[in-house]
Coordinates of C-alpha atoms and ligand atoms in Angstrom, one line a residue:
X1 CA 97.7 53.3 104.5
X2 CA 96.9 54.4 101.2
X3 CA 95.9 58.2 101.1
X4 CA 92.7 59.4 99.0
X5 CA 94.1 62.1 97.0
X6 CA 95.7 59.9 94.1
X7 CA 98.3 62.2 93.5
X8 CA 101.7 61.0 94.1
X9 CA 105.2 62.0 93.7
X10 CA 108.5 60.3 92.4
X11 CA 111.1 59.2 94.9
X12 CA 114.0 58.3 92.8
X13 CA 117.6 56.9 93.5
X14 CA 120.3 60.0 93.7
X15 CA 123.1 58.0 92.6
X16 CA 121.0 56.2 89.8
X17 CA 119.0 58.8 88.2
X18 CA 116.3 56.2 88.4
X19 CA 112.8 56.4 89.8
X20 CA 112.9 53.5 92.4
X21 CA 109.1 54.4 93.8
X22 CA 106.0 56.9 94.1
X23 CA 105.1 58.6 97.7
X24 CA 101.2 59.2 98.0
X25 CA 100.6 63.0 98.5
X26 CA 98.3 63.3 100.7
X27 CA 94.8 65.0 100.7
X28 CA 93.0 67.3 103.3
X29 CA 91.2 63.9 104.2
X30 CA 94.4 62.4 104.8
X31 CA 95.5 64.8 106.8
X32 CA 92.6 65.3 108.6
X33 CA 92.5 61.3 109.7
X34 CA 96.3 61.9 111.0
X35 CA 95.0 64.3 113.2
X36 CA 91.9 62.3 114.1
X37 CA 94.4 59.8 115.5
X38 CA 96.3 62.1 117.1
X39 CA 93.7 64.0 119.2
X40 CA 92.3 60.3 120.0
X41 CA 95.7 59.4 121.4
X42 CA 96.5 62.5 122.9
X43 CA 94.8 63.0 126.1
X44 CA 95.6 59.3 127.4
X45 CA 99.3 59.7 126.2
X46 CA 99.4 62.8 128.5
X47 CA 98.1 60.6 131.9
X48 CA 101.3 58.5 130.8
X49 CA 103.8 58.4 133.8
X50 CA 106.6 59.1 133.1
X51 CA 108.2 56.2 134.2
X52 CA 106.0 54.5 131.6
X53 CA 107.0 56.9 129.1
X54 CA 110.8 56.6 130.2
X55 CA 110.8 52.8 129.7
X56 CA 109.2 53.2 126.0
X57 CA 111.4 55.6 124.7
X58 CA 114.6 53.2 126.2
X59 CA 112.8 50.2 124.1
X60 CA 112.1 53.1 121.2
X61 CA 116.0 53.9 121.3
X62 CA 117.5 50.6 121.1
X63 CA 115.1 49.4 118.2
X64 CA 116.6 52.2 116.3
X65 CA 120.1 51.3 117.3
X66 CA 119.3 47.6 116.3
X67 CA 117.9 49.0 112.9
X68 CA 120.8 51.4 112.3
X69 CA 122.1 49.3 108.9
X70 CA 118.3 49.1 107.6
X71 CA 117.7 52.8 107.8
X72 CA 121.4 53.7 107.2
X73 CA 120.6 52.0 103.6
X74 CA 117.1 53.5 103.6
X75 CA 118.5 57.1 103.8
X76 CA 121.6 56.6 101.4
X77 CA 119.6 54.9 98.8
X78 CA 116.8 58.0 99.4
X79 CA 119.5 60.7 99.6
X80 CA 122.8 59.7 98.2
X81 CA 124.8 60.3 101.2
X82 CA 127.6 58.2 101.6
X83 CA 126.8 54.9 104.4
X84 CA 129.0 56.6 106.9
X85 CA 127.6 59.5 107.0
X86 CA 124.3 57.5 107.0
X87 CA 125.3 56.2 110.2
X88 CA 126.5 59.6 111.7
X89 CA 123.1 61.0 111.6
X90 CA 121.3 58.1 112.9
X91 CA 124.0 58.4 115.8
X92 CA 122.7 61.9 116.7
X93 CA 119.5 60.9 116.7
X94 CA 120.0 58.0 118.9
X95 CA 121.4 61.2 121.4
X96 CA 118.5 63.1 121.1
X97 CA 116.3 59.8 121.9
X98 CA 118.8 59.4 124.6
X99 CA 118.2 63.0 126.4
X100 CA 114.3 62.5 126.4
X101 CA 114.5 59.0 128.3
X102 CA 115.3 61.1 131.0
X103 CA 111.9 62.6 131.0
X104 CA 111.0 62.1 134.2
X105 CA 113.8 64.6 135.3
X106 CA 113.7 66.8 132.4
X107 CA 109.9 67.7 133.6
X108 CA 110.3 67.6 137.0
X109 CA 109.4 71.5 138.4
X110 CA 110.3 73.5 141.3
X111 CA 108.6 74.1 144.6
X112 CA 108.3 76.9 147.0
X113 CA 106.7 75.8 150.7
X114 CA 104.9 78.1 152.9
X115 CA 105.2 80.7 150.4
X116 CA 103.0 82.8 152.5
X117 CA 101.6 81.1 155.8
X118 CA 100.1 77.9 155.1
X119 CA 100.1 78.3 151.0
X120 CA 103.0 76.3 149.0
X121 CA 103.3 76.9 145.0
X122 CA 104.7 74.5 143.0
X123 CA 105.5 75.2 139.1
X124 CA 104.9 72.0 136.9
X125 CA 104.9 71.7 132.5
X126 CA 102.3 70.4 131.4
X127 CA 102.1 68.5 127.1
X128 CA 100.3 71.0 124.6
X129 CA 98.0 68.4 122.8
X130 CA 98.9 67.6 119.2
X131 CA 102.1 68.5 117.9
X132 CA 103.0 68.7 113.6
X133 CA 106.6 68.3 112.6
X134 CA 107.7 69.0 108.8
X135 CA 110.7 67.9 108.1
X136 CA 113.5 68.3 105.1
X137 CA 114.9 65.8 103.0
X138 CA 118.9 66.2 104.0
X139 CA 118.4 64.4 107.3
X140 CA 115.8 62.4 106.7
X141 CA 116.2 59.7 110.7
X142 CA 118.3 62.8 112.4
X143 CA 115.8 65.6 112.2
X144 CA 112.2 63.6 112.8
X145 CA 114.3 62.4 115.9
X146 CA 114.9 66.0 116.9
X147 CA 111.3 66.4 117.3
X148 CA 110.3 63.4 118.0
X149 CA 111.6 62.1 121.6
X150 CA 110.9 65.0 123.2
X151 CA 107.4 65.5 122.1
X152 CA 106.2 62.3 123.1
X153 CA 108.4 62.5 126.3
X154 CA 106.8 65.5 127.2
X155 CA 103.4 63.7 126.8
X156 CA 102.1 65.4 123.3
X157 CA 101.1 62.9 120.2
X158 CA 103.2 63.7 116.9
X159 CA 101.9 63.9 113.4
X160 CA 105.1 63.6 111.2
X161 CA 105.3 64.9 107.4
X162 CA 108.9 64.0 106.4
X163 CA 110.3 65.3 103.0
X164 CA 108.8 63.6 99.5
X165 CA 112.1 63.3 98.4
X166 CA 113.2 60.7 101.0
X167 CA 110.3 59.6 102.8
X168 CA 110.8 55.7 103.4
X169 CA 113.3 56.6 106.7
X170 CA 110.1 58.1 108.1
X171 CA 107.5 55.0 108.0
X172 CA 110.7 52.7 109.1
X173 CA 110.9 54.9 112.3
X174 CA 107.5 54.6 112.7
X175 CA 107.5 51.2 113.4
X176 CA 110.4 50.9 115.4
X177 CA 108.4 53.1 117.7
X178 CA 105.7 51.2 117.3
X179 CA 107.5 47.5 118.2
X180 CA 108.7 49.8 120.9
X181 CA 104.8 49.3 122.7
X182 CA 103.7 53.0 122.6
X183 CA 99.9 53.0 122.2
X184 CA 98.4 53.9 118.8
X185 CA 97.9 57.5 117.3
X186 CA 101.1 59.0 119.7
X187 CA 103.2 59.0 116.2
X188 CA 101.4 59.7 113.2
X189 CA 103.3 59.6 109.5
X190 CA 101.6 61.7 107.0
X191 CA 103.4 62.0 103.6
X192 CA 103.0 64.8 101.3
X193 CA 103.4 68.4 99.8
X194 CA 102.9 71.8 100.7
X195 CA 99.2 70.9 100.2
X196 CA 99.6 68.7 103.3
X197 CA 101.3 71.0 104.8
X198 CA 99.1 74.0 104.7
X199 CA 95.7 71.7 106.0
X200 CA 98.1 71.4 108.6
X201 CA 99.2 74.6 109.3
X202 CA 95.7 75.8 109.4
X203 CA 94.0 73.3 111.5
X204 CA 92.7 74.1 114.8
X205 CA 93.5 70.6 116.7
X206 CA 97.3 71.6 116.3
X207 CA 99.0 73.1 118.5
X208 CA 102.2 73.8 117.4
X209 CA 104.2 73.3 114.6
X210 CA 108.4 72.6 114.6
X211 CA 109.3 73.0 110.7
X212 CA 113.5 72.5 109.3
X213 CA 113.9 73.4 106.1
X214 CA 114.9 76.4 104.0
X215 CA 114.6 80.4 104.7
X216 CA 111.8 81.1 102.2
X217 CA 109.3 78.0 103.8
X218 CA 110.7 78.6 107.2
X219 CA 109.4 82.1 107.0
X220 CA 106.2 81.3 105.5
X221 CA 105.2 78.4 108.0
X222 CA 106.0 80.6 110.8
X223 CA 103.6 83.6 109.5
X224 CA 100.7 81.4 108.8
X225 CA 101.2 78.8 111.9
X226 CA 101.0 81.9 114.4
X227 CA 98.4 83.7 112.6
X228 CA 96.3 80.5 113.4
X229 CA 97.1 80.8 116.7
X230 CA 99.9 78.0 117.4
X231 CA 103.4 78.1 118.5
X232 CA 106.1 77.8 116.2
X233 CA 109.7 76.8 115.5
X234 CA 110.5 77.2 111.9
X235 CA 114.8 76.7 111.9
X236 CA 115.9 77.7 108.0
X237 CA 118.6 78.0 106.0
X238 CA 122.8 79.0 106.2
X239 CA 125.3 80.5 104.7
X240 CA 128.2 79.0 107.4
X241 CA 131.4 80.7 107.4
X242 CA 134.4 79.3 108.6
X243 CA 137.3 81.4 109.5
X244 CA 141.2 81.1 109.4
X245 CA 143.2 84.0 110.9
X246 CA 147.0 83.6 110.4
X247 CA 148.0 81.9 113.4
X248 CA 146.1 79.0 112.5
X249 CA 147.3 75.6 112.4
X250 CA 146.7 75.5 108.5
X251 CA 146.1 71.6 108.1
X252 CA 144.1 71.5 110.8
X253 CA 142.2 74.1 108.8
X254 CA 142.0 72.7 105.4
X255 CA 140.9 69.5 106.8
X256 CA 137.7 70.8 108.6
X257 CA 137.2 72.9 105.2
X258 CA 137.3 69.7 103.2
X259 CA 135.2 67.9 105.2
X260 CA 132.5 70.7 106.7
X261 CA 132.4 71.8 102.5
X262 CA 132.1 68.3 101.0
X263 CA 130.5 65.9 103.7
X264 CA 127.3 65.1 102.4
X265 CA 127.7 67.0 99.2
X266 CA 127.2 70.2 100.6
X267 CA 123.5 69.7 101.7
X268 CA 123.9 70.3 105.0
X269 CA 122.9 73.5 106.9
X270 CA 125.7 73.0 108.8
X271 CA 128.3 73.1 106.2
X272 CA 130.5 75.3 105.4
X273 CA 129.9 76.8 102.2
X274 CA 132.5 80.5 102.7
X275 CA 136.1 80.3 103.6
X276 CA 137.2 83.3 104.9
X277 CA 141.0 83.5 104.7
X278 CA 142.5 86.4 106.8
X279 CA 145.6 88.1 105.6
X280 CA 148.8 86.1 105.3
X281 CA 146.6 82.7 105.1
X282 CA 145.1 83.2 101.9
X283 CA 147.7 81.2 99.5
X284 CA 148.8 78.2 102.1
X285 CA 144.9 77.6 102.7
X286 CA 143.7 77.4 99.3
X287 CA 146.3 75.5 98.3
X288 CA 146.0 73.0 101.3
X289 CA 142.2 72.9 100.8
X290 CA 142.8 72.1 96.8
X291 CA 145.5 68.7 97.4
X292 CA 143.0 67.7 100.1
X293 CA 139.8 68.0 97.8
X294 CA 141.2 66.4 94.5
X295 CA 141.7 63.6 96.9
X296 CA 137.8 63.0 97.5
X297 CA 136.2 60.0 95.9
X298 CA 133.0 60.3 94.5
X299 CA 130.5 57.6 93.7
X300 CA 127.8 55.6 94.7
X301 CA 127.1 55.7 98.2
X302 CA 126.4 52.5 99.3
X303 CA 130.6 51.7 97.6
X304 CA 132.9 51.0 100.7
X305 CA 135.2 53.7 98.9
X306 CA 133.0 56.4 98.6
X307 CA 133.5 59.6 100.2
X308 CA 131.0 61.8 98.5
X309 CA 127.5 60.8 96.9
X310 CA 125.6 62.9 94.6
X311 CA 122.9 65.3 94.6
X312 CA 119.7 65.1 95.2
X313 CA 117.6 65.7 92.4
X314 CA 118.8 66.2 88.6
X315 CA 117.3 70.2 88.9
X316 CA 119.0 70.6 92.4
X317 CA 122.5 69.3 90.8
X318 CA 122.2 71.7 87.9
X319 CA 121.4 74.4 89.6
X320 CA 124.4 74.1 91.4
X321 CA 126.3 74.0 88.8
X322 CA 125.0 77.3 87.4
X323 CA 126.3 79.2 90.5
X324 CA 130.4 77.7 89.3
X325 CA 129.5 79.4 85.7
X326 CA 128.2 82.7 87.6
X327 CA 131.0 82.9 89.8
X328 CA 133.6 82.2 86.8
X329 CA 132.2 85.2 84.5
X330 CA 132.1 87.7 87.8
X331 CA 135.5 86.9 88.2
X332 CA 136.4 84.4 90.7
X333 CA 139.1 82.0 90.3
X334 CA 137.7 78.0 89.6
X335 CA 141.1 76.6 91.3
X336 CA 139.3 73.3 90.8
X337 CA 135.8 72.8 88.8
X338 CA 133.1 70.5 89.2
X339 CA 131.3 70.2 85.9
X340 CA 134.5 68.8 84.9
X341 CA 135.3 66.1 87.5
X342 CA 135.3 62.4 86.1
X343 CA 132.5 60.8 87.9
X344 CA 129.8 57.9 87.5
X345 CA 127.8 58.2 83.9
X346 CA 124.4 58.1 85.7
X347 CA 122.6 60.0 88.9
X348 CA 122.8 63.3 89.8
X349 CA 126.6 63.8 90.6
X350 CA 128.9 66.9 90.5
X351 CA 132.1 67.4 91.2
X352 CA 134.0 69.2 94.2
X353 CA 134.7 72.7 93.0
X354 CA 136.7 75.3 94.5
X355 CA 136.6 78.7 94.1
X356 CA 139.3 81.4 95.1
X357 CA 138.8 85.4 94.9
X358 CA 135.1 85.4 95.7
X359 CA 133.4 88.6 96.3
X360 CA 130.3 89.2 98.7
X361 CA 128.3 91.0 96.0
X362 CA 128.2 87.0 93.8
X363 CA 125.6 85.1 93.7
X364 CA 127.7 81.9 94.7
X365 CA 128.4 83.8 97.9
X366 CA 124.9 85.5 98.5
X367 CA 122.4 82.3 98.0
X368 CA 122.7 79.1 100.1
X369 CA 123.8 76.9 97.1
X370 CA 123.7 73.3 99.4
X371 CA 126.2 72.0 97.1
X372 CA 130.0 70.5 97.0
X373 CA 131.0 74.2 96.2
X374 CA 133.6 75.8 98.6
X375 CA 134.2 79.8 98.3
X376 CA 137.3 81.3 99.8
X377 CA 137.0 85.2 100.4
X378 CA 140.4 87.2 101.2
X379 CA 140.2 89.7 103.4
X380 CA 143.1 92.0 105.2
X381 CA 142.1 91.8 108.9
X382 CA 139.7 89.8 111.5
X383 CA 137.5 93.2 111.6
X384 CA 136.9 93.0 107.6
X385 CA 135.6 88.8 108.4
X386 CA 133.7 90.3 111.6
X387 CA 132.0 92.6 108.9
X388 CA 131.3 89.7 106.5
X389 CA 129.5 87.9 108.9
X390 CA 127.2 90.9 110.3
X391 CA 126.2 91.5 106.8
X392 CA 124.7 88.1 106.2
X393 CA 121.3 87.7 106.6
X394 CA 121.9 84.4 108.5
X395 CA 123.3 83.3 111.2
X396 CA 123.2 79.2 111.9
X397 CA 126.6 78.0 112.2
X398 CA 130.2 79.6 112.1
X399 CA 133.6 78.3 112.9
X400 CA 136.9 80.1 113.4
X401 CA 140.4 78.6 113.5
X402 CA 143.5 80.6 115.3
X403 CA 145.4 79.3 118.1
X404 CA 144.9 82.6 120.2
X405 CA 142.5 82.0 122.6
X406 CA 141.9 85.7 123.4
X407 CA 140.4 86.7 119.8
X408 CA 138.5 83.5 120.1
X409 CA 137.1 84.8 123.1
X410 CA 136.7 88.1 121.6
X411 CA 134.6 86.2 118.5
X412 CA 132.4 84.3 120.5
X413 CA 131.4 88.0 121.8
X414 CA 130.9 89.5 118.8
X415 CA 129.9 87.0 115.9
X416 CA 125.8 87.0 115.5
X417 CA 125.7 83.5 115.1
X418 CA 123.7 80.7 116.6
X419 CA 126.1 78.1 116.5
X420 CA 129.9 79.0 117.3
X421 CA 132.8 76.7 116.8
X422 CA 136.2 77.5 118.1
X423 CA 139.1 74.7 115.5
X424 CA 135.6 72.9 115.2
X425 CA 133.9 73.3 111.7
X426 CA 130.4 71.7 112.3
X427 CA 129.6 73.1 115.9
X428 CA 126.0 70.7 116.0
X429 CA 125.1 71.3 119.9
X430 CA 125.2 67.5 121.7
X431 CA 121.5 66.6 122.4
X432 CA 121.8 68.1 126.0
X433 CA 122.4 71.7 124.4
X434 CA 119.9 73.0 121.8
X435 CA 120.2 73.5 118.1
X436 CA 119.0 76.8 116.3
X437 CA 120.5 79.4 114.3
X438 CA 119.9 83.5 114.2
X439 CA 118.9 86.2 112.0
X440 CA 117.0 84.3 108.9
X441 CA 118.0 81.0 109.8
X442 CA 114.9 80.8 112.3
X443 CA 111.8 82.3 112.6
X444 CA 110.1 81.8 116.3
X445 CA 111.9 81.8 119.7
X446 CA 113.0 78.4 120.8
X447 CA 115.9 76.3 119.6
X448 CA 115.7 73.0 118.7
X449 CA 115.9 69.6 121.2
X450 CA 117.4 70.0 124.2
X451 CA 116.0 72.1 126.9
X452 CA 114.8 74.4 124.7
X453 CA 112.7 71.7 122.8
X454 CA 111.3 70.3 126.6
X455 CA 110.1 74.1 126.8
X456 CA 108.6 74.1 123.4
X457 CA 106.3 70.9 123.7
X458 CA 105.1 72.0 127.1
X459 CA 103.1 74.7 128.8
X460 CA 104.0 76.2 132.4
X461 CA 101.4 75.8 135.0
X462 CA 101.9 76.9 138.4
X463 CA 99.6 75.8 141.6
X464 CA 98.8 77.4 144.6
X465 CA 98.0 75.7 147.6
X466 CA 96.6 76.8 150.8
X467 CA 96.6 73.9 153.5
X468 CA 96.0 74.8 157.1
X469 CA 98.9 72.9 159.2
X470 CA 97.6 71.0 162.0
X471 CA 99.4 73.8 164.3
X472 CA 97.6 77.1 163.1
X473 CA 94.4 74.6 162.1
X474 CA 91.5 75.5 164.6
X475 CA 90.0 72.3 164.0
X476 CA 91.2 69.2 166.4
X477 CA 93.3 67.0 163.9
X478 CA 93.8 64.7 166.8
X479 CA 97.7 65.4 166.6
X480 CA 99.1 65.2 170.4
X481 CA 100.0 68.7 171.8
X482 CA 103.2 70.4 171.8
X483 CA 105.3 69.1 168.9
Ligands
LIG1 P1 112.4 72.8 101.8 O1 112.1 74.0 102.6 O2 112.2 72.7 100.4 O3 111.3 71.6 102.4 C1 111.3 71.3 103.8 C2 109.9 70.7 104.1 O4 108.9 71.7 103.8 C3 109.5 69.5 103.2 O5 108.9 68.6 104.1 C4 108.6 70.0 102.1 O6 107.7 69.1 101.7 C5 107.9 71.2 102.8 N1 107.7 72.3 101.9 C6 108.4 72.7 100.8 N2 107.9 73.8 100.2 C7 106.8 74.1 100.9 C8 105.8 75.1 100.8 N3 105.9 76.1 99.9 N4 104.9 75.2 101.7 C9 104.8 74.3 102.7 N5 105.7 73.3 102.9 C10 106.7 73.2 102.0 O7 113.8 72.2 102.3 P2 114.6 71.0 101.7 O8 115.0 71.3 100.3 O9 113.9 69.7 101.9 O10 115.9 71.0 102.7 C11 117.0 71.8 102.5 C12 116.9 73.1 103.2 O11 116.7 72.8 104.6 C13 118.2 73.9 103.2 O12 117.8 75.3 103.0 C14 118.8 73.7 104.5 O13 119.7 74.7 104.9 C15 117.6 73.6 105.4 N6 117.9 72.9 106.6 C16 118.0 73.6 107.8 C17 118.3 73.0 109.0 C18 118.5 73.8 110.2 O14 118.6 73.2 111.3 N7 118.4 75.1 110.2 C19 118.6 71.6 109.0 C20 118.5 70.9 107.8 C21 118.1 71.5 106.6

């Protein structure tokens, strides 16, 4: 429905430039009538077997598979993001809705009979109440479904408050979970701002709070959810490095560069943003990586041909382009520049750009840029990359590429990292592994989906018992003697 505040905010077409529509912003009152519904729904949601629960999440997953093409388009017209990669994320989120079906296992919890004579203890996870997700705009299906499954599964109702920028994804999944038969209030869409965001951060009838998004908001939603007393996941930012020690198969390498660095445009907190070329690979990488990226075709993304969309917003685009300028006067190399790609007259595109001889004290190599901007660093040995890495302030993803197994080993050791991938670029955990990075890139203790998340939507409880057995009872039970 319509919200009171009458603010609103423009939601326009990446590839365009054009305003396509207005997203309400919503008001404390708004806000405050999400939650309403949630608390209504939450306590009958809970008594929910989970058989029941099970069988609406299976109907909840396969309305999203059937809908894949209509949100696909919903989140490359939002975002810009080419249709395949449209797809991609829809398909981990399908996973993630996947993992929580099996609820019924997921919360099953231990048992210990006779602990002492006559007393058992079992351990059981119970749903915390009303759960608030905020969410950013560079995933706009995949993330809402990290959160989502396994909040409901675990018995909790959901108040969702996806990114203004791409909101329309949000409201489509909202009623594929509806169609899907779960009762009213157990998903709640609220759209908004950091207004929205703070009535809900504040609010005693939530519980918790999961927030993706950048390091600056991450931080702050963590400090003010837990000083109002709720539990909090808040995953940030990256600055992903990818490796490439000698040995490494060097097209293999450039590949995973091209694609980890360009997918999407950059805006993924998964891509790789740093190359760090070790030694003797320096000159065959950077050249590899520049054939590869001149290749990339840029356009619309709904164009069968398209390989890279543009940016988000018109500021967004250009102030990626002002970290190329930075990093040409401080003296790094443009081997190929994206201000002056050819590319479609309108939206908010920019060019792949690469750029060689980047040193750690740049600002193209200390900020998380999110853009089509690829840095390669040189360094002499793997202990001078090992020190790049422990000097950054985050620590989501990282990849390395060699073909010795024993300094891979050694890496996955010594690298602070979250997220580890070994000749892979984008390590995402599958949805039976959780997702979360280290250092700055989140603020709270629990990962993302996954286990982790079935721990985060649920509080342990643990029961002791005390039954006399019919043997030890002194009261006749009626049982015949002597068994
Ligand atoms: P963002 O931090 O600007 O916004 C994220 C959400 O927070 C949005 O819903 C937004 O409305 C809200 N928000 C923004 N400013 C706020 C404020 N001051 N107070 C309260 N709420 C506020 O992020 P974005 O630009 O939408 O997304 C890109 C960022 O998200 C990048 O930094 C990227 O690395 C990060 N990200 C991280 C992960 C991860 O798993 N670690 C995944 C995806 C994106």
């Amino acid at each position: 429905m319509d919200g009171v505040s009458g603010r609103e905010g423009p939601v326009f077409n990446p590839a365009t430039g054009r305003q396509m529509r207005s997203v309400p912003l919503a008001a404390e009152a708004d806000v405050e009538s999400a939650i309403e519904s949630a608390r209504a729904a939450a306590a009958e949601w809970s008594r929910f077997s989970s058989a029941a629960r099970s069988k609406l999440l299976f109907r909840f997953r396969n309305a999203v598979e059937e809908n894949a093409a209509a949100l696909a388009s919903l989140v490359t017209e939002e975002h810009g993001k080419v249709m395949s990669d449209a797809h991609g994320e829809i398909s981990r989120g399908l996973e993630c809705i996947e993992y929580a079906c099996n609820v019924g296992d997921l919360l099953s919890g231990s048992f210990s009979n006779q602990a002492a004579s006559g007393v058992d203890v079992h351990s059981v996870r119970r749903p915390l109440g009303v759960v608030a997700g905020i969410t950013p705009f560079n995933f706009p299906v995949m993330v809402p479904l990290w959160m989502i499954p396994n909040a409901v599964a675990c018995g909790n109702a959901f108040i969702l408050k996806p990114s203004e920028k791409a909101p329309s994804a949000a409201l489509l999944l909202a009623d594929l979970f509806y169609q899907a038969g779960f009762p009213d209030g157990v998903l709640n869409v609220v759209h908004g701002d950091r207004q929205a965001v703070g009535h809900l951060l504040e609010h005693p009838s939530i519980d918790a709070v999961s927030f993706v998004g950048s390091t600056p908001v991450a931080r702050q939603i963590h400090r003010t959810a837990s000083s109002h007393g709720k539990r909090v996941q808040a995953l940030g930012g990256a600055k992903n490095h990818m490796i490439v020690l000698p040995d490494a198969d060097i097209d293999l390498a450039a590949d995973a560069a091209v694609s980890a660095g360009f997918g999407s445009a950059g805006q993924r907190c998964m891509a790789v943003s740093v190359v760090v070329a070790v030694g003797s690979s320096a000159d065959r990488l950077v050249e590899a990586i520049a054939v590869r990226t001149g290749k990339i075709s840029i356009g619309e993304g709904t164009a069968p041909d398209s390989e890279m969309g543009p940016l988000i917003t018109l500021e967004h685009r250009d102030r990626v382009a002002s970290y190329i300028g930075a990093a040409e006067s401080d003296g790094a190399r443009v081997v190929l520049d994206g201000r002056v790609a050819s590319l479609p007259k309108d939206g908010f595109f920019l060019g792949c750009t690469l750029l060689d001889d980047v040193k750690p004290d740049m600002s193209v190599y200390v900020d998380e840029v999110f853009g089509p901007v690829l840095s390669v660093v040189r360094v002499d040995t793997y202990d001078d990359a090992l020190a790049l890495l422990r000097a950054s302030p985050y620590g989501n993803g990282v990849a390395l590429f060699t073909r010795d197994g024993g300094a891979a080993r050694n890496f996955t050791d010594e690298v602070e990292v979250g997220m580890v991938g070994i000749n892979v670029p984008i390590p995402v955990p599958v949805a039976h592994h959780s997702f979360g990075g280290w250092k700055d890139s989140l603020f709270g203790d629990t990962h993302m989906y996954g286990p982790e998340g079935i721990r985060f939507y649920t509080r342990g409880q643990v029961v002791t018992t005390r039954w006399l057995s019919p043997k030890s009872s002194s009261v006749d039970l009626g049982f015949p003697s002597g068994d």
